[in-house]
């Protein structure tokens, strides 16, 4: 390189280095903030608050923010599942998968859900805290407690397992994104026209996750197939579970109702379009990642 060109390029190189340095310092400062335990608890609580926001408008009649098992079991399942999904993303993206971060964030999610559960019980049956439980309150407590335990288990597994295995758990939760966005669209004037298209948000997210899993290893393709199979059956599982819960029947009768409803719904499901959306997104993401990695190596 001749001297005039070298001198003319020097300011640009210095400016570039300053930009990179500023960006790195910003990222490192953000990471330091998230290392505080109170910030991790706040992140868990904020996750629950974001998920439950649509029900602030829905819960006018009974004044319960949290969906009730008696009349909106589907909403309760969506809240539990989406809280686990977003919390897991927070641990992987911000907490870099650290166990301590996952545990403290789980405390925040638990506190947020517990507060909403207590508010729901108090709103529908104020005398419950003095020991006078109605049958509806008992049902709400059982369903809410079971879903809370299950969602926290899914949260830990999807946050701590290797991504190819965790993708199987994500495949069972991404359907909640589709339901949640459709609920939000039903509350916003003019958004109903996009209602059908929002259903494919879940398959799109699963496709992105599978794209990061990659397809260059044969075992990863097995995870792809299993995850896509889970995605296919999950809408039927969620809706059948919601109807079985709302029936308030005994365990045996509820299981029988679930089986019948599941058999009817699984045949009616549109599985081709979600499959195409997930596969196309996964392939495109994988190819882009492979290209970027090869360019960086050079």
PDB file of C-alpha atoms in Angstrom:
ATOM      1  CA  UNK A   1       0.000   0.000   0.000  1.00  0.00           C
ATOM      2  CA  UNK A   2       1.440   3.411  -0.935  1.00  0.00           C
ATOM      3  CA  UNK A   3       1.801   6.116   1.752  1.00  0.00           C
ATOM      4  CA  UNK A   4      -1.031   8.506   0.662  1.00  0.00           C
ATOM      5  CA  UNK A   5      -3.582   5.672   0.615  1.00  0.00           C
ATOM      6  CA  UNK A   6      -2.391   4.378   3.979  1.00  0.00           C
ATOM      7  CA  UNK A   7      -2.786   7.793   5.583  1.00  0.00           C
ATOM      8  CA  UNK A   8      -6.235   8.320   4.023  1.00  0.00           C
ATOM      9  CA  UNK A   9      -7.419   4.927   5.285  1.00  0.00           C
ATOM     10  CA  UNK A  10      -6.169   5.535   8.844  1.00  0.00           C
ATOM     11  CA  UNK A  11      -9.083   7.766  10.020  1.00  0.00           C
ATOM     12  CA  UNK A  12     -11.633   5.268   8.685  1.00  0.00           C
ATOM     13  CA  UNK A  13      -9.893   2.407  10.505  1.00  0.00           C
ATOM     14  CA  UNK A  14      -9.763   4.397  13.740  1.00  0.00           C
ATOM     15  CA  UNK A  15     -13.479   5.280  13.457  1.00  0.00           C
ATOM     16  CA  UNK A  16     -14.283   1.622  12.794  1.00  0.00           C
ATOM     17  CA  UNK A  17     -12.320   0.533  15.863  1.00  0.00           C
ATOM     18  CA  UNK A  18     -14.073   3.150  17.980  1.00  0.00           C
ATOM     19  CA  UNK A  19     -17.487   1.890  16.816  1.00  0.00           C
ATOM     20  CA  UNK A  20     -16.574  -1.731  17.613  1.00  0.00           C
ATOM     21  CA  UNK A  21     -15.169  -0.699  20.996  1.00  0.00           C
ATOM     22  CA  UNK A  22     -18.303   1.293  21.854  1.00  0.00           C
ATOM     23  CA  UNK A  23     -20.558  -1.590  20.841  1.00  0.00           C
ATOM     24  CA  UNK A  24     -18.558  -4.075  22.915  1.00  0.00           C
ATOM     25  CA  UNK A  25     -18.600  -1.815  25.971  1.00  0.00           C
ATOM     26  CA  UNK A  26     -22.382  -1.397  25.646  1.00  0.00           C
ATOM     27  CA  UNK A  27     -22.899  -5.163  25.420  1.00  0.00           C
ATOM     28  CA  UNK A  28     -20.577  -5.823  28.361  1.00  0.00           C
ATOM     29  CA  UNK A  29     -22.336  -3.184  30.477  1.00  0.00           C
ATOM     30  CA  UNK A  30     -25.710  -4.767  29.682  1.00  0.00           C
ATOM     31  CA  UNK A  31     -24.349  -8.156  30.714  1.00  0.00           C
ATOM     32  CA  UNK A  32     -23.101  -6.688  33.999  1.00  0.00           C
ATOM     33  CA  UNK A  33     -26.580  -5.312  34.684  1.00  0.00           C
ATOM     34  CA  UNK A  34     -28.139  -8.734  34.113  1.00  0.00           C
ATOM     35  CA  UNK A  35     -25.666 -10.318  36.529  1.00  0.00           C
ATOM     36  CA  UNK A  36     -27.551  -8.705  39.429  1.00  0.00           C
ATOM     37  CA  UNK A  37     -29.937 -11.165  41.087  1.00  0.00           C
ATOM     38  CA  UNK A  38     -32.680  -8.565  41.412  1.00  0.00           C
ATOM     39  CA  UNK A  39     -32.511  -7.883  37.666  1.00  0.00           C
ATOM     40  CA  UNK A  40     -32.908 -11.586  36.910  1.00  0.00           C
ATOM     41  CA  UNK A  41     -35.951 -11.807  39.212  1.00  0.00           C
ATOM     42  CA  UNK A  42     -37.380  -8.684  37.575  1.00  0.00           C
ATOM     43  CA  UNK A  43     -36.794 -10.282  34.168  1.00  0.00           C
ATOM     44  CA  UNK A  44     -38.788 -13.351  35.209  1.00  0.00           C
ATOM     45  CA  UNK A  45     -41.654 -11.236  36.546  1.00  0.00           C
ATOM     46  CA  UNK A  46     -41.608  -9.034  33.434  1.00  0.00           C
ATOM     47  CA  UNK A  47     -41.866 -12.155  31.273  1.00  0.00           C
ATOM     48  CA  UNK A  48     -45.107 -13.139  33.022  1.00  0.00           C
ATOM     49  CA  UNK A  49     -46.465  -9.579  32.840  1.00  0.00           C
ATOM     50  CA  UNK A  50     -45.869  -9.392  29.081  1.00  0.00           C
ATOM     51  CA  UNK A  51     -47.570 -12.741  28.507  1.00  0.00           C
ATOM     52  CA  UNK A  52     -50.640 -11.945  30.594  1.00  0.00           C
ATOM     53  CA  UNK A  53     -51.205  -8.406  29.253  1.00  0.00           C
ATOM     54  CA  UNK A  54     -54.049  -9.308  26.812  1.00  0.00           C
ATOM     55  CA  UNK A  55     -56.121 -10.651  29.704  1.00  0.00           C
ATOM     56  CA  UNK A  56     -56.098  -7.239  31.352  1.00  0.00           C
ATOM     57  CA  UNK A  57     -58.798  -6.406  28.771  1.00  0.00           C
ATOM     58  CA  UNK A  58     -60.444  -9.819  28.719  1.00  0.00           C
ATOM     59  CA  UNK A  59     -61.001 -10.242  32.458  1.00  0.00           C
ATOM     60  CA  UNK A  60     -63.702  -7.627  32.962  1.00  0.00           C
ATOM     61  CA  UNK A  61     -66.531  -9.889  34.072  1.00  0.00           C
ATOM     62  CA  UNK A  62     -64.754 -11.734  36.880  1.00  0.00           C
ATOM     63  CA  UNK A  63     -61.987  -9.142  37.353  1.00  0.00           C
ATOM     64  CA  UNK A  64     -59.362 -11.861  37.300  1.00  0.00           C
ATOM     65  CA  UNK A  65     -56.241 -11.057  35.291  1.00  0.00           C
ATOM     66  CA  UNK A  66     -55.167 -14.696  34.997  1.00  0.00           C
ATOM     67  CA  UNK A  67     -57.406 -16.843  32.749  1.00  0.00           C
ATOM     68  CA  UNK A  68     -59.656 -19.133  34.761  1.00  0.00           C
ATOM     69  CA  UNK A  69     -59.780 -22.894  34.317  1.00  0.00           C
ATOM     70  CA  UNK A  70     -63.574 -22.889  34.371  1.00  0.00           C
ATOM     71  CA  UNK A  71     -64.142 -20.627  31.358  1.00  0.00           C
ATOM     72  CA  UNK A  72     -60.750 -20.052  29.684  1.00  0.00           C
ATOM     73  CA  UNK A  73     -58.567 -23.120  30.190  1.00  0.00           C
ATOM     74  CA  UNK A  74     -57.004 -22.528  26.772  1.00  0.00           C
ATOM     75  CA  UNK A  75     -55.828 -19.092  27.889  1.00  0.00           C
ATOM     76  CA  UNK A  76     -54.366 -20.546  31.080  1.00  0.00           C
ATOM     77  CA  UNK A  77     -52.419 -23.138  29.082  1.00  0.00           C
ATOM     78  CA  UNK A  78     -51.154 -20.434  26.692  1.00  0.00           C
ATOM     79  CA  UNK A  79     -49.975 -18.211  29.571  1.00  0.00           C
ATOM     80  CA  UNK A  80     -48.095 -21.076  31.240  1.00  0.00           C
ATOM     81  CA  UNK A  81     -46.505 -22.296  28.008  1.00  0.00           C
ATOM     82  CA  UNK A  82     -45.506 -18.887  26.670  1.00  0.00           C
ATOM     83  CA  UNK A  83     -44.008 -17.854  30.029  1.00  0.00           C
ATOM     84  CA  UNK A  84     -41.777 -20.938  29.900  1.00  0.00           C
ATOM     85  CA  UNK A  85     -40.823 -20.229  26.279  1.00  0.00           C
ATOM     86  CA  UNK A  86     -39.892 -16.561  26.839  1.00  0.00           C
ATOM     87  CA  UNK A  87     -38.117 -17.354  30.102  1.00  0.00           C
ATOM     88  CA  UNK A  88     -36.050 -20.026  28.386  1.00  0.00           C
ATOM     89  CA  UNK A  89     -35.128 -17.582  25.612  1.00  0.00           C
ATOM     90  CA  UNK A  90     -34.052 -15.053  28.250  1.00  0.00           C
ATOM     91  CA  UNK A  91     -31.749 -17.604  29.899  1.00  0.00           C
ATOM     92  CA  UNK A  92     -30.191 -18.714  26.603  1.00  0.00           C
ATOM     93  CA  UNK A  93     -29.811 -15.271  25.036  1.00  0.00           C
ATOM     94  CA  UNK A  94     -29.023 -13.036  27.999  1.00  0.00           C
ATOM     95  CA  UNK A  95     -27.879 -15.485  30.656  1.00  0.00           C
ATOM     96  CA  UNK A  96     -25.803 -17.591  28.240  1.00  0.00           C
ATOM     97  CA  UNK A  97     -27.435 -20.730  29.672  1.00  0.00           C
ATOM     98  CA  UNK A  98     -25.945 -20.296  33.148  1.00  0.00           C
ATOM     99  CA  UNK A  99     -27.612 -22.411  35.826  1.00  0.00           C
ATOM    100  CA  UNK A 100     -27.604 -19.618  38.390  1.00  0.00           C
ATOM    101  CA  UNK A 101     -29.289 -17.243  35.957  1.00  0.00           C
ATOM    102  CA  UNK A 102     -31.908 -19.909  35.126  1.00  0.00           C
ATOM    103  CA  UNK A 103     -32.701 -20.573  38.807  1.00  0.00           C
ATOM    104  CA  UNK A 104     -33.045 -16.912  39.816  1.00  0.00           C
ATOM    105  CA  UNK A 105     -35.128 -16.089  36.727  1.00  0.00           C
ATOM    106  CA  UNK A 106     -37.346 -19.073  37.550  1.00  0.00           C
ATOM    107  CA  UNK A 107     -37.938 -17.507  40.970  1.00  0.00           C
ATOM    108  CA  UNK A 108     -39.166 -14.364  39.202  1.00  0.00           C
ATOM    109  CA  UNK A 109     -41.471 -16.374  36.933  1.00  0.00           C
ATOM    110  CA  UNK A 110     -42.784 -18.308  39.925  1.00  0.00           C
ATOM    111  CA  UNK A 111     -43.449 -15.120  41.913  1.00  0.00           C
ATOM    112  CA  UNK A 112     -45.202 -13.507  38.957  1.00  0.00           C
ATOM    113  CA  UNK A 113     -47.430 -16.524  38.359  1.00  0.00           C
ATOM    114  CA  UNK A 114     -48.094 -16.927  42.091  1.00  0.00           C
ATOM    115  CA  UNK A 115     -49.166 -13.306  42.384  1.00  0.00           C
ATOM    116  CA  UNK A 116     -51.509 -13.637  39.419  1.00  0.00           C
ATOM    117  CA  UNK A 117     -52.920 -16.882  40.789  1.00  0.00           C
ATOM    118  CA  UNK A 118     -53.601 -15.292  44.183  1.00  0.00           C
ATOM    119  CA  UNK A 119     -55.209 -12.263  42.541  1.00  0.00           C
ATOM    120  CA  UNK A 120     -57.455 -14.526  40.471  1.00  0.00           C
ATOM    121  CA  UNK A 121     -58.604 -16.530  43.494  1.00  0.00           C
ATOM    122  CA  UNK A 122     -59.249 -13.365  45.520  1.00  0.00           C
ATOM    123  CA  UNK A 123     -61.166 -11.726  42.662  1.00  0.00           C
ATOM    124  CA  UNK A 124     -63.517 -14.676  42.129  1.00  0.00           C
ATOM    125  CA  UNK A 125     -63.775 -15.901  45.735  1.00  0.00           C
ATOM    126  CA  UNK A 126     -62.573 -13.362  48.357  1.00  0.00           C
ATOM    127  CA  UNK A 127     -63.467 -15.700  51.218  1.00  0.00           C
ATOM    128  CA  UNK A 128     -61.002 -18.304  49.914  1.00  0.00           C
ATOM    129  CA  UNK A 129     -58.197 -16.783  52.019  1.00  0.00           C
ATOM    130  CA  UNK A 130     -60.249 -17.373  55.157  1.00  0.00           C
ATOM    131  CA  UNK A 131     -60.562 -21.070  54.319  1.00  0.00           C
ATOM    132  CA  UNK A 132     -63.899 -21.090  52.456  1.00  0.00           C
ATOM    133  CA  UNK A 133     -63.030 -22.644  49.105  1.00  0.00           C
ATOM    134  CA  UNK A 134     -65.642 -23.184  46.422  1.00  0.00           C
ATOM    135  CA  UNK A 135     -65.441 -26.016  43.909  1.00  0.00           C
ATOM    136  CA  UNK A 136     -64.417 -23.538  41.210  1.00  0.00           C
ATOM    137  CA  UNK A 137     -61.557 -22.278  43.393  1.00  0.00           C
ATOM    138  CA  UNK A 138     -60.353 -25.818  44.104  1.00  0.00           C
ATOM    139  CA  UNK A 139     -60.400 -26.627  40.378  1.00  0.00           C
ATOM    140  CA  UNK A 140     -58.540 -23.404  39.582  1.00  0.00           C
ATOM    141  CA  UNK A 141     -55.867 -24.193  42.193  1.00  0.00           C
ATOM    142  CA  UNK A 142     -55.345 -27.744  40.928  1.00  0.00           C
ATOM    143  CA  UNK A 143     -55.159 -26.767  37.276  1.00  0.00           C
ATOM    144  CA  UNK A 144     -53.046 -23.680  37.927  1.00  0.00           C
ATOM    145  CA  UNK A 145     -50.642 -25.579  40.184  1.00  0.00           C
ATOM    146  CA  UNK A 146     -50.252 -28.454  37.722  1.00  0.00           C
ATOM    147  CA  UNK A 147     -49.607 -26.116  34.784  1.00  0.00           C
ATOM    148  CA  UNK A 148     -47.136 -24.053  36.847  1.00  0.00           C
ATOM    149  CA  UNK A 149     -45.080 -27.138  37.759  1.00  0.00           C
ATOM    150  CA  UNK A 150     -45.179 -28.411  34.176  1.00  0.00           C
ATOM    151  CA  UNK A 151     -44.212 -25.035  32.681  1.00  0.00           C
ATOM    152  CA  UNK A 152     -41.264 -24.622  35.086  1.00  0.00           C
ATOM    153  CA  UNK A 153     -40.060 -28.124  34.195  1.00  0.00           C
ATOM    154  CA  UNK A 154     -40.294 -27.307  30.472  1.00  0.00           C
ATOM    155  CA  UNK A 155     -38.563 -23.996  31.146  1.00  0.00           C
ATOM    156  CA  UNK A 156     -35.547 -25.633  32.792  1.00  0.00           C
ATOM    157  CA  UNK A 157     -35.276 -28.428  30.225  1.00  0.00           C
ATOM    158  CA  UNK A 158     -35.468 -26.093  27.227  1.00  0.00           C
ATOM    159  CA  UNK A 159     -33.041 -23.627  28.828  1.00  0.00           C
ATOM    160  CA  UNK A 160     -30.357 -26.101  29.933  1.00  0.00           C
ATOM    161  CA  UNK A 161     -30.382 -28.928  27.376  1.00  0.00           C
ATOM    162  CA  UNK A 162     -28.361 -28.786  24.174  1.00  0.00           C
ATOM    163  CA  UNK A 163     -30.273 -26.931  21.454  1.00  0.00           C
ATOM    164  CA  UNK A 164     -31.018 -30.019  19.260  1.00  0.00           C
ATOM    165  CA  UNK A 165     -32.711 -31.728  22.240  1.00  0.00           C
ATOM    166  CA  UNK A 166     -34.240 -28.513  23.560  1.00  0.00           C
ATOM    167  CA  UNK A 167     -35.830 -27.978  20.136  1.00  0.00           C
ATOM    168  CA  UNK A 168     -38.190 -30.871  20.938  1.00  0.00           C
ATOM    169  CA  UNK A 169     -39.466 -28.977  23.987  1.00  0.00           C
ATOM    170  CA  UNK A 170     -39.674 -25.723  22.025  1.00  0.00           C
ATOM    171  CA  UNK A 171     -41.792 -27.564  19.437  1.00  0.00           C
ATOM    172  CA  UNK A 172     -44.404 -28.187  22.132  1.00  0.00           C
ATOM    173  CA  UNK A 173     -44.432 -24.523  23.206  1.00  0.00           C
ATOM    174  CA  UNK A 174     -44.260 -22.477  20.001  1.00  0.00           C
ATOM    175  CA  UNK A 175     -47.948 -23.115  19.314  1.00  0.00           C
ATOM    176  CA  UNK A 176     -48.659 -20.829  22.289  1.00  0.00           C
ATOM    177  CA  UNK A 177     -47.156 -17.931  20.304  1.00  0.00           C
ATOM    178  CA  UNK A 178     -49.767 -18.451  17.573  1.00  0.00           C
ATOM    179  CA  UNK A 179     -52.638 -18.572  20.060  1.00  0.00           C
ATOM    180  CA  UNK A 180     -51.314 -15.526  21.947  1.00  0.00           C
ATOM    181  CA  UNK A 181     -50.948 -13.386  18.813  1.00  0.00           C
ATOM    182  CA  UNK A 182     -54.447 -14.344  17.663  1.00  0.00           C
ATOM    183  CA  UNK A 183     -55.832 -13.330  21.060  1.00  0.00           C
ATOM    184  CA  UNK A 184     -54.034  -9.978  20.783  1.00  0.00           C
ATOM    185  CA  UNK A 185     -55.340  -9.511  17.234  1.00  0.00           C
ATOM    186  CA  UNK A 186     -58.901 -10.130  18.405  1.00  0.00           C
ATOM    187  CA  UNK A 187     -58.552  -7.177  20.807  1.00  0.00           C
ATOM    188  CA  UNK A 188     -57.143  -4.688  18.284  1.00  0.00           C
ATOM    189  CA  UNK A 189     -59.453  -3.009  15.799  1.00  0.00           C
ATOM    190  CA  UNK A 190     -58.451  -3.786  12.227  1.00  0.00           C
ATOM    191  CA  UNK A 191     -56.057  -6.568  13.166  1.00  0.00           C
ATOM    192  CA  UNK A 192     -58.642  -9.305  12.627  1.00  0.00           C
ATOM    193  CA  UNK A 193     -57.792  -9.380   8.924  1.00  0.00           C
ATOM    194  CA  UNK A 194     -54.361 -10.807   9.850  1.00  0.00           C
ATOM    195  CA  UNK A 195     -55.867 -13.374  12.233  1.00  0.00           C
ATOM    196  CA  UNK A 196     -55.278 -16.384   9.967  1.00  0.00           C
ATOM    197  CA  UNK A 197     -51.700 -15.422   9.092  1.00  0.00           C
ATOM    198  CA  UNK A 198     -50.729 -14.996  12.747  1.00  0.00           C
ATOM    199  CA  UNK A 199     -51.244 -18.729  13.202  1.00  0.00           C
ATOM    200  CA  UNK A 200     -48.007 -19.314  11.298  1.00  0.00           C
ATOM    201  CA  UNK A 201     -45.919 -17.314  13.796  1.00  0.00           C
ATOM    202  CA  UNK A 202     -45.366 -20.449  15.872  1.00  0.00           C
ATOM    203  CA  UNK A 203     -44.117 -22.541  12.906  1.00  0.00           C
ATOM    204  CA  UNK A 204     -41.911 -19.616  11.874  1.00  0.00           C
ATOM    205  CA  UNK A 205     -40.245 -19.491  15.302  1.00  0.00           C
ATOM    206  CA  UNK A 206     -39.784 -23.267  15.354  1.00  0.00           C
ATOM    207  CA  UNK A 207     -38.205 -22.997  11.897  1.00  0.00           C
ATOM    208  CA  UNK A 208     -35.720 -20.424  13.212  1.00  0.00           C
ATOM    209  CA  UNK A 209     -34.820 -22.700  16.128  1.00  0.00           C
ATOM    210  CA  UNK A 210     -34.334 -25.703  13.828  1.00  0.00           C
ATOM    211  CA  UNK A 211     -32.253 -23.500  11.551  1.00  0.00           C
ATOM    212  CA  UNK A 212     -29.812 -22.878  14.390  1.00  0.00           C
ATOM    213  CA  UNK A 213     -29.803 -26.621  15.121  1.00  0.00           C
ATOM    214  CA  UNK A 214     -28.623 -27.158  11.540  1.00  0.00           C
ATOM    215  CA  UNK A 215     -28.928 -30.063   9.118  1.00  0.00           C
ATOM    216  CA  UNK A 216     -25.312 -31.003   8.420  1.00  0.00           C
ATOM    217  CA  UNK A 217     -25.372 -33.831  10.987  1.00  0.00           C
ATOM    218  CA  UNK A 218     -27.700 -36.794  10.466  1.00  0.00           C
ATOM    219  CA  UNK A 219     -28.830 -36.856  14.113  1.00  0.00           C
ATOM    220  CA  UNK A 220     -29.994 -33.247  13.795  1.00  0.00           C
ATOM    221  CA  UNK A 221     -32.324 -34.250  10.966  1.00  0.00           C
ATOM    222  CA  UNK A 222     -33.898 -36.787  13.335  1.00  0.00           C
ATOM    223  CA  UNK A 223     -34.555 -33.960  15.798  1.00  0.00           C
ATOM    224  CA  UNK A 224     -36.072 -31.959  12.938  1.00  0.00           C
ATOM    225  CA  UNK A 225     -38.525 -34.745  12.116  1.00  0.00           C
ATOM    226  CA  UNK A 226     -39.560 -35.321  15.743  1.00  0.00           C
ATOM    227  CA  UNK A 227     -39.946 -31.588  16.408  1.00  0.00           C
ATOM    228  CA  UNK A 228     -42.140 -31.135  13.331  1.00  0.00           C
ATOM    229  CA  UNK A 229     -44.261 -34.102  14.432  1.00  0.00           C
ATOM    230  CA  UNK A 230     -44.736 -32.482  17.848  1.00  0.00           C
ATOM    231  CA  UNK A 231     -45.710 -29.227  16.149  1.00  0.00           C
ATOM    232  CA  UNK A 232     -48.358 -31.057  14.128  1.00  0.00           C
ATOM    233  CA  UNK A 233     -50.124 -32.625  17.130  1.00  0.00           C
ATOM    234  CA  UNK A 234     -49.785 -29.779  19.647  1.00  0.00           C
ATOM    235  CA  UNK A 235     -52.854 -27.723  18.589  1.00  0.00           C
ATOM    236  CA  UNK A 236     -55.027 -30.808  19.057  1.00  0.00           C
ATOM    237  CA  UNK A 237     -53.348 -31.551  22.411  1.00  0.00           C
ATOM    238  CA  UNK A 238     -53.844 -27.991  23.692  1.00  0.00           C
ATOM    239  CA  UNK A 239     -57.479 -27.633  22.608  1.00  0.00           C
ATOM    240  CA  UNK A 240     -58.431 -31.133  23.791  1.00  0.00           C
ATOM    241  CA  UNK A 241     -56.791 -30.478  27.157  1.00  0.00           C
ATOM    242  CA  UNK A 242     -58.631 -27.164  27.489  1.00  0.00           C
ATOM    243  CA  UNK A 243     -62.019 -28.760  26.805  1.00  0.00           C
ATOM    244  CA  UNK A 244     -61.302 -31.640  29.194  1.00  0.00           C
ATOM    245  CA  UNK A 245     -60.368 -29.159  31.955  1.00  0.00           C
ATOM    246  CA  UNK A 246     -63.460 -27.012  31.395  1.00  0.00           C
ATOM    247  CA  UNK A 247     -65.697 -30.084  31.562  1.00  0.00           C
ATOM    248  CA  UNK A 248     -64.750 -30.349  35.274  1.00  0.00           C
ATOM    249  CA  UNK A 249     -65.244 -34.108  35.098  1.00  0.00           C
ATOM    250  CA  UNK A 250     -63.431 -36.762  37.110  1.00  0.00           C
ATOM    251  CA  UNK A 251     -60.006 -37.866  35.920  1.00  0.00           C
ATOM    252  CA  UNK A 252     -61.290 -40.967  34.103  1.00  0.00           C
ATOM    253  CA  UNK A 253     -64.089 -39.121  32.312  1.00  0.00           C
ATOM    254  CA  UNK A 254     -61.798 -36.188  31.527  1.00  0.00           C
ATOM    255  CA  UNK A 255     -59.217 -38.547  29.989  1.00  0.00           C
ATOM    256  CA  UNK A 256     -61.935 -40.164  27.882  1.00  0.00           C
ATOM    257  CA  UNK A 257     -63.186 -36.737  26.729  1.00  0.00           C
ATOM    258  CA  UNK A 258     -59.616 -35.727  25.883  1.00  0.00           C
ATOM    259  CA  UNK A 259     -59.089 -38.874  23.805  1.00  0.00           C
ATOM    260  CA  UNK A 260     -62.295 -38.395  21.819  1.00  0.00           C
ATOM    261  CA  UNK A 261     -61.668 -34.694  21.214  1.00  0.00           C
ATOM    262  CA  UNK A 262     -58.055 -35.318  20.222  1.00  0.00           C
ATOM    263  CA  UNK A 263     -59.038 -38.010  17.714  1.00  0.00           C
ATOM    264  CA  UNK A 264     -61.548 -35.644  16.103  1.00  0.00           C
ATOM    265  CA  UNK A 265     -59.233 -32.625  15.985  1.00  0.00           C
ATOM    266  CA  UNK A 266     -56.085 -34.359  14.715  1.00  0.00           C
ATOM    267  CA  UNK A 267     -57.848 -35.300  11.475  1.00  0.00           C
ATOM    268  CA  UNK A 268     -59.025 -31.732  10.835  1.00  0.00           C
ATOM    269  CA  UNK A 269     -55.685 -30.015  11.434  1.00  0.00           C
ATOM    270  CA  UNK A 270     -54.026 -28.165   8.572  1.00  0.00           C
ATOM    271  CA  UNK A 271     -50.502 -29.537   8.920  1.00  0.00           C
ATOM    272  CA  UNK A 272     -49.154 -28.925   5.407  1.00  0.00           C
ATOM    273  CA  UNK A 273     -48.805 -25.121   5.559  1.00  0.00           C
ATOM    274  CA  UNK A 274     -47.179 -24.980   9.040  1.00  0.00           C
ATOM    275  CA  UNK A 275     -44.811 -27.744   7.929  1.00  0.00           C
ATOM    276  CA  UNK A 276     -43.809 -25.800   4.810  1.00  0.00           C
ATOM    277  CA  UNK A 277     -43.320 -22.578   6.819  1.00  0.00           C
ATOM    278  CA  UNK A 278     -41.124 -24.331   9.395  1.00  0.00           C
ATOM    279  CA  UNK A 279     -39.069 -26.255   6.834  1.00  0.00           C
ATOM    280  CA  UNK A 280     -38.520 -23.241   4.568  1.00  0.00           C
ATOM    281  CA  UNK A 281     -37.486 -21.054   7.513  1.00  0.00           C
ATOM    282  CA  UNK A 282     -35.215 -23.757   8.929  1.00  0.00           C
ATOM    283  CA  UNK A 283     -33.457 -24.401   5.610  1.00  0.00           C
ATOM    284  CA  UNK A 284     -33.002 -20.701   4.853  1.00  0.00           C
ATOM    285  CA  UNK A 285     -31.670 -19.987   8.366  1.00  0.00           C
ATOM    286  CA  UNK A 286     -29.276 -22.954   8.235  1.00  0.00           C
ATOM    287  CA  UNK A 287     -27.894 -21.935   4.843  1.00  0.00           C
ATOM    288  CA  UNK A 288     -27.376 -18.330   5.971  1.00  0.00           C
ATOM    289  CA  UNK A 289     -25.558 -19.499   9.130  1.00  0.00           C
ATOM    290  CA  UNK A 290     -23.301 -21.824   7.116  1.00  0.00           C
ATOM    291  CA  UNK A 291     -22.418 -19.022   4.676  1.00  0.00           C
ATOM    292  CA  UNK A 292     -21.735 -16.526   7.479  1.00  0.00           C
ATOM    293  CA  UNK A 293     -19.468 -18.991   9.288  1.00  0.00           C
ATOM    294  CA  UNK A 294     -17.462 -19.706   6.119  1.00  0.00           C
ATOM    295  CA  UNK A 295     -17.047 -15.986   5.420  1.00  0.00           C
ATOM    296  CA  UNK A 296     -15.846 -15.362   8.974  1.00  0.00           C
ATOM    297  CA  UNK A 297     -13.276 -18.164   8.741  1.00  0.00           C
ATOM    298  CA  UNK A 298     -11.765 -16.503   5.691  1.00  0.00           C
TER     299      UNK A 298
END
